[in-house]
Structures are given as structure tokens and as C-alpha cells.
Amino acid sequence: MIPLFSDQGRMQIDRIVRPGVLCAFDFDGTLSPFTGYENASLPQAIREKLVRLQSMTPVAILTGRALSDIRARLAFKPDYLVANHGQEGVPGKGKDSEKYRGKIDCWAQILQKALADSVRYDRGIRLDNKRYSLAVHYRKAADYDETESVLTRLFAEAVPEAHVLPGKFVYNLIPPGAPDKGDALLELMKAAGSRTAVYVGDDWTDEDVFSLESPDILTIRIEKKPESHARFYLETQKDIARLLDLLIDKTETAIFLENTAGHQRKLT
């Protein structure tokens, strides 16, 4: 992985940022500092920068949260708001996700019944049925390693068909065949008419985008992780403000240069 704020990183930003570039971001741990699932919100300073960026180019947020959850945490309306790891909010794809709701409800019932056994399972484990995916949180568990071990076995036994996507003190259970964040980003680029995109994330749930490895998508991870497929990284979540300032500056420049070139063509 390469530091974004390096000569090579800046060269890639110059190449990718052009008029109409889609700027897409994960929410938890990326735009919002990771302060716990229930308390996450969008800092005002970051919101103001996103609104400024949005005035010049399409902005998208892709999150694992449900739409009903994420909307109240933003206090602004991005051009595209995609939730449930790519299943909610993609233009024209809403009906495709409805077929997964019954599967999620079934899994929730099975796991809720199993987790009621307080001898085998920590009482700090919590289920979150997000309609199209199921989150199993364990931040409040007493022993993380033991909880991860017993949950992994439970999933294999009780819901073997689920695609288990790990996160920070959470397992996300995704129906087989469901679209992911990578699928969603490609659809958003089509909808926005964007030839290039920037995507910033911080967790394993973002690897579906990082794994696209498209030359037209600049992939950036919060914090260096050698096993990640993201090409570039920011040192900490606090660097998101600096990145947004850079994107705003580069987008303004790209638009100015395009308008200038268009004016010159008309004169000739």
C-alpha cells in the first residue's frame, strides 16, 4: 500500500479527479470516527466539506447500515446513499433486494433462539436485523476471542449458506447472490455518468470495492493494512478532512481547466 499524501498518490489524484468524478465514502470509521455503533454521527466540519464537494461533483455514501438508520446521522443529502452493503439505494435496483428479506428474517429467528442459551453465548451479543442483511454485534462481550470462535461455529452450523462478512466487533450476514459495495459503486458510476471514481473505506466490508482494481477507481483505505486490496492509504481517520480539502481543490481546478479549454475552442 502507498501513502496517499505522497508524490505517487498525488499523481493518481490528478489523473482520477476530473469533472464529474464520483467521490464515494464509507461511513463508520471513515467519515465518522469510530465511537461505537450506536453513537456514530457525521462531524459538522466533515459535513460542510462534503456539501462543498457535492456542489461540484457527485458524492455517494456506501454503508452497511440500513437506510432508515443512516439518514438521520448525516444531516445532509448526498447524491447517492447506498445502505446494507450495496442492497439499498442503488438506482433501479430496489426490487432486487426484496427477495432477500424472508431469508434474513429466518436467519434472525434461528440465531435469536440459539443465542438465548446464556451458557454457550455471551449476553453481550446483539442482533440487528437490517431487513436485507443481519448484523451480529459483540462489542459488549466479555471475551472477544472466545466470542468470535463460538459465533463462527454457530454460523457454520445454523446458517451455513450465509456470506459472513467480518467488521469491527461485528459479523455481517449477507444472503448468497446479494450485491455488494463493489457492485453498487459500479452501478453508481453508470447512474452518475462518471468515468472515474474515488472510494474511501476502512474495514473488510470495503474490500469488495478495493478488490475491483479498476484503473478508473482510486481506492483509499483508512490506516495501512498490508492484506488489503486498496492501493493507497491514509494514516488515520482524522486525515479524511485533509483528503476532502484536496478533492475540493482538485475538482475546482479540473472544472476551471475544462471551462477554459471549452471557451478557447469556441474562440477558434
C-alpha positions as MATLAB code, in Angstrom:
seq = 'MIPLFSDQGRMQIDRIVRPGVLCAFDFDGTLSPFTGYENASLPQAIREKLVRLQSMTPVAILTGRALSDIRARLAFKPDYLVANHGQEGVPGKGKDSEKYRGKIDCWAQILQKALADSVRYDRGIRLDNKRYSLAVHYRKAADYDETESVLTRLFAEAVPEAHVLPGKFVYNLIPPGAPDKGDALLELMKAAGSRTAVYVGDDWTDEDVFSLESPDILTIRIEKKPESHARFYLETQKDIARLLDLLIDKTETAIFLENTAGHQRKLT';
ca = [
       0.000    0.000    0.000;
       1.132    3.527   -0.810;
       0.605    6.635    1.334;
      -1.953    8.823   -0.392;
      -0.161   12.013    0.564;
       2.914   11.070   -1.429;
       4.101   12.041   -4.900;
       2.612    8.869   -6.349;
      -0.669    9.414   -4.538;
      -0.977   12.989   -5.713;
      -0.248   11.908   -9.275;
      -3.118    9.433   -9.092;
      -5.465   12.077   -7.685;
      -4.518   14.378  -10.558;
      -5.282   11.552  -13.005;
      -8.593   10.473  -11.459;
     -10.119   13.793  -10.419;
     -11.786   15.270  -13.466;
     -15.165   16.961  -13.934;
     -17.898   14.506  -12.912;
     -15.685   12.231  -10.795;
     -17.775   10.215   -8.331;
     -16.496   10.689   -4.779;
     -17.747    7.806   -2.623;
     -17.179    7.095    1.055;
     -17.907    4.505    3.698;
     -19.464    5.993    6.848;
     -18.381    4.327   10.114;
     -14.668    4.743   10.721;
     -14.270    6.742    7.516;
     -16.421    9.867    7.511;
     -17.389    9.321   11.134;
     -14.826    8.495   13.835;
     -15.391    5.008   15.203;
     -17.034    5.750   18.551;
     -19.322    2.738   18.754;
     -22.181    1.700   16.534;
     -24.952    3.492   18.406;
     -23.161    6.826   18.819;
     -21.790    7.411   15.325;
     -22.574   10.723   13.633;
     -21.147   12.929   10.911;
     -18.974   15.724   12.346;
     -20.109   19.177   11.270;
     -16.745   20.087    9.734;
     -16.790   16.952    7.569;
     -20.399   17.599    6.583;
     -19.547   21.106    5.418;
     -16.686   19.828    3.278;
     -18.907   17.138    1.730;
     -21.556   19.722    0.871;
     -18.887   21.900   -0.743;
     -17.567   18.938   -2.741;
     -21.111   17.952   -3.720;
     -21.688   21.396   -5.232;
     -19.100   20.484   -7.882;
     -19.280   16.701   -8.380;
     -21.429   13.684   -7.361;
     -20.972   12.436   -3.801;
     -22.034    8.980   -2.571;
     -22.037    7.249    0.792;
     -21.957    3.442    0.901;
     -22.617    1.903    4.303;
     -23.525   -1.353    5.945;
     -26.209    0.390    7.982;
     -29.851    0.355    6.948;
     -31.212    3.381    5.093;
     -33.564    4.117    7.970;
     -30.539    4.310   10.279;
     -28.003    6.234    8.200;
     -30.272    9.049    7.008;
     -30.691   10.517   10.481;
     -26.922   10.541   11.071;
     -25.946   12.686    8.083;
     -27.898   15.989    8.242;
     -27.339   16.416    4.511;
     -28.491   14.545    1.413;
     -25.732   13.049   -0.732;
     -26.387   12.410   -4.406;
     -26.398    8.676   -3.686;
     -26.959    6.957   -0.355;
     -26.431    3.189   -0.517;
     -27.041    1.027    2.534;
     -26.992   -2.632    3.586;
     -23.622   -3.249    1.923;
     -24.978   -2.375   -1.520;
     -28.550   -3.666   -1.364;
     -30.442   -0.456   -0.608;
     -30.346    2.815   -2.504;
     -28.822    1.821   -5.844;
     -30.964    3.458   -8.562;
     -33.279    0.957  -10.229;
     -32.222   -1.960   -8.026;
     -34.648   -1.700   -5.107;
     -36.908   -4.589   -6.095;
     -33.959   -6.949   -6.467;
     -33.285   -6.871   -2.726;
     -36.843   -7.677   -1.619;
     -36.302  -11.371   -2.307;
     -33.721  -11.480    0.481;
     -35.951  -10.165    3.267;
     -37.527  -13.536    4.070;
     -34.088  -15.154    4.265;
     -32.864  -12.530    6.736;
     -35.943  -12.895    8.937;
     -35.451  -16.667    9.010;
     -31.787  -16.329    9.985;
     -32.685  -13.830   12.702;
     -35.172  -16.251   14.258;
     -32.707  -19.147   14.158;
     -29.864  -17.146   15.696;
     -32.039  -15.432   18.291;
     -33.190  -18.810   19.533;
     -29.641  -20.148   19.692;
     -28.216  -17.055   21.394;
     -30.833  -17.314   24.142;
     -28.622  -20.054   25.600;
     -26.645  -17.883   28.048;
     -24.405  -20.798   28.974;
     -22.954  -21.068   25.486;
     -23.231  -17.462   24.322;
     -22.206  -14.154   25.901;
     -25.093  -11.888   26.851;
     -23.271   -9.005   25.194;
     -24.031  -10.373   21.720;
     -26.725   -8.379   19.927;
     -28.601   -8.997   16.677;
     -29.540   -6.179   14.314;
     -31.990   -7.161   11.583;
     -31.469   -4.608    8.808;
     -34.065   -6.198    6.500;
     -31.588   -7.167    3.768;
     -28.647   -8.166    5.943;
     -28.175   -9.283    9.527;
     -25.537   -7.820   11.855;
     -24.298   -9.714   14.902;
     -22.585   -7.236   17.243;
     -20.303   -8.353   20.056;
     -18.519   -5.186   21.222;
     -20.078   -5.648   24.677;
     -18.960   -9.275   25.009;
     -16.585  -10.105   27.863;
     -14.098  -12.159   25.804;
     -13.730  -11.153   22.139;
     -11.603  -14.098   21.032;
     -13.913  -16.664   22.609;
     -16.995  -14.913   21.254;
     -15.582  -14.822   17.734;
     -14.832  -18.525   17.956;
     -18.292  -19.578   19.156;
     -20.053  -17.287   16.695;
     -18.059  -18.629   13.779;
     -19.089  -22.154   14.730;
     -22.706  -21.086   15.190;
     -22.883  -19.536   11.731;
     -21.401  -22.642   10.121;
     -23.921  -24.873   11.872;
     -27.089  -22.771   11.874;
     -26.878  -20.583    8.741;
     -24.263  -22.264    6.526;
     -25.418  -20.527    3.338;
     -24.813  -17.036    4.741;
     -21.913  -14.999    3.416;
     -20.207  -13.899    6.639;
     -18.527  -10.521    6.335;
     -16.461   -9.547    9.408;
     -16.235   -5.973   10.665;
     -15.133   -4.173   13.822;
     -16.720   -6.221   16.608;
     -19.487   -7.304   14.232;
     -20.267  -10.072   11.780;
     -22.469   -9.168    8.817;
     -24.534  -11.994    7.355;
     -25.314  -11.445    3.689;
     -27.650  -13.576    1.546;
     -25.897  -15.568   -1.201;
     -26.028  -13.757   -4.524;
     -26.773  -10.368   -2.982;
     -24.968   -7.349   -4.482;
     -22.032   -5.890   -2.570;
     -20.403   -2.472   -2.303;
     -18.283   -3.156   -5.384;
     -21.383   -3.901   -7.457;
     -23.043   -0.792   -6.049;
     -20.145    1.526   -6.883;
     -20.048    0.359  -10.491;
     -23.807    0.948  -10.798;
     -23.446    4.413   -9.260;
     -20.734    5.337  -11.747;
     -23.138    4.426  -14.547;
     -26.009    6.358  -12.965;
     -23.845    9.441  -12.416;
     -22.197    9.221  -15.826;
     -18.808    9.215  -14.086;
     -15.819    7.793  -15.910;
     -13.709    7.841  -12.755;
     -14.315    7.436   -9.035;
     -12.649    7.818   -5.665;
     -13.632    5.400   -2.904;
     -12.552    5.617    0.742;
     -13.229    2.915    3.342;
     -11.737    1.470    6.498;
     -12.823   -2.117    7.006;
     -13.176   -5.589    5.495;
     -16.654   -4.603    4.356;
     -14.973   -2.254    1.853;
     -12.760   -4.892    0.272;
     -15.425   -5.627   -2.339;
     -14.660   -2.184   -3.756;
     -10.914   -2.363   -3.186;
     -10.809   -5.708   -4.995;
     -12.187   -4.196   -8.202;
      -8.673   -2.965   -9.003;
     -10.009   -0.803  -11.820;
      -7.625    1.839  -13.202;
     -10.571    4.251  -13.168;
     -11.208    3.867   -9.416;
      -8.848    5.342   -6.841;
      -9.120    3.109   -3.756;
      -8.085    4.501   -0.380;
      -8.125    2.766    2.999;
      -8.117    4.398    6.401;
      -4.961    3.061    8.115;
      -2.438    0.820    6.445;
      -3.337   -2.859    6.233;
      -0.911   -4.904    4.086;
      -3.504   -7.571    3.294;
      -5.977   -5.010    1.951;
      -6.547   -4.652   -1.793;
      -6.755   -0.865   -1.520;
      -3.901    0.749   -3.399;
      -3.476    3.808   -1.169;
      -3.993    4.586    2.493;
      -4.453    7.441    4.946;
      -2.583    7.244    8.234;
      -5.649    7.856   10.439;
      -9.341    8.682   10.186;
      -8.505   12.293   11.012;
      -6.849   12.591    7.580;
     -10.296   12.434    5.938;
     -10.619   16.209    6.395;
      -7.341   16.792    4.585;
      -8.413   14.452    1.785;
     -11.714   16.276    1.347;
      -9.891   19.600    1.118;
      -7.624   18.110   -1.540;
     -10.566   16.711   -3.521;
     -12.338   20.068   -3.364;
      -9.227   21.884   -4.612;
      -8.521   19.389   -7.409;
     -12.151   19.325   -8.538;
     -12.305   23.119   -8.696;
      -9.124   23.137  -10.773;
     -10.384   20.416  -13.120;
     -13.643   22.265  -13.741;
     -11.819   25.548  -14.328;
      -9.431   23.958  -16.826;
     -12.271   22.276  -18.700;
     -14.261   25.502  -18.906;
     -11.200   27.403  -20.056;
     -10.449   24.832  -22.740;
     -14.082   24.917  -23.890;
     -14.013   28.704  -24.132;
     -10.815   28.611  -26.164;
     -12.296   26.042  -28.565;
     -15.262   28.340  -29.182;
     -12.933   31.240  -29.959;
     -11.072   29.176  -32.534;
];
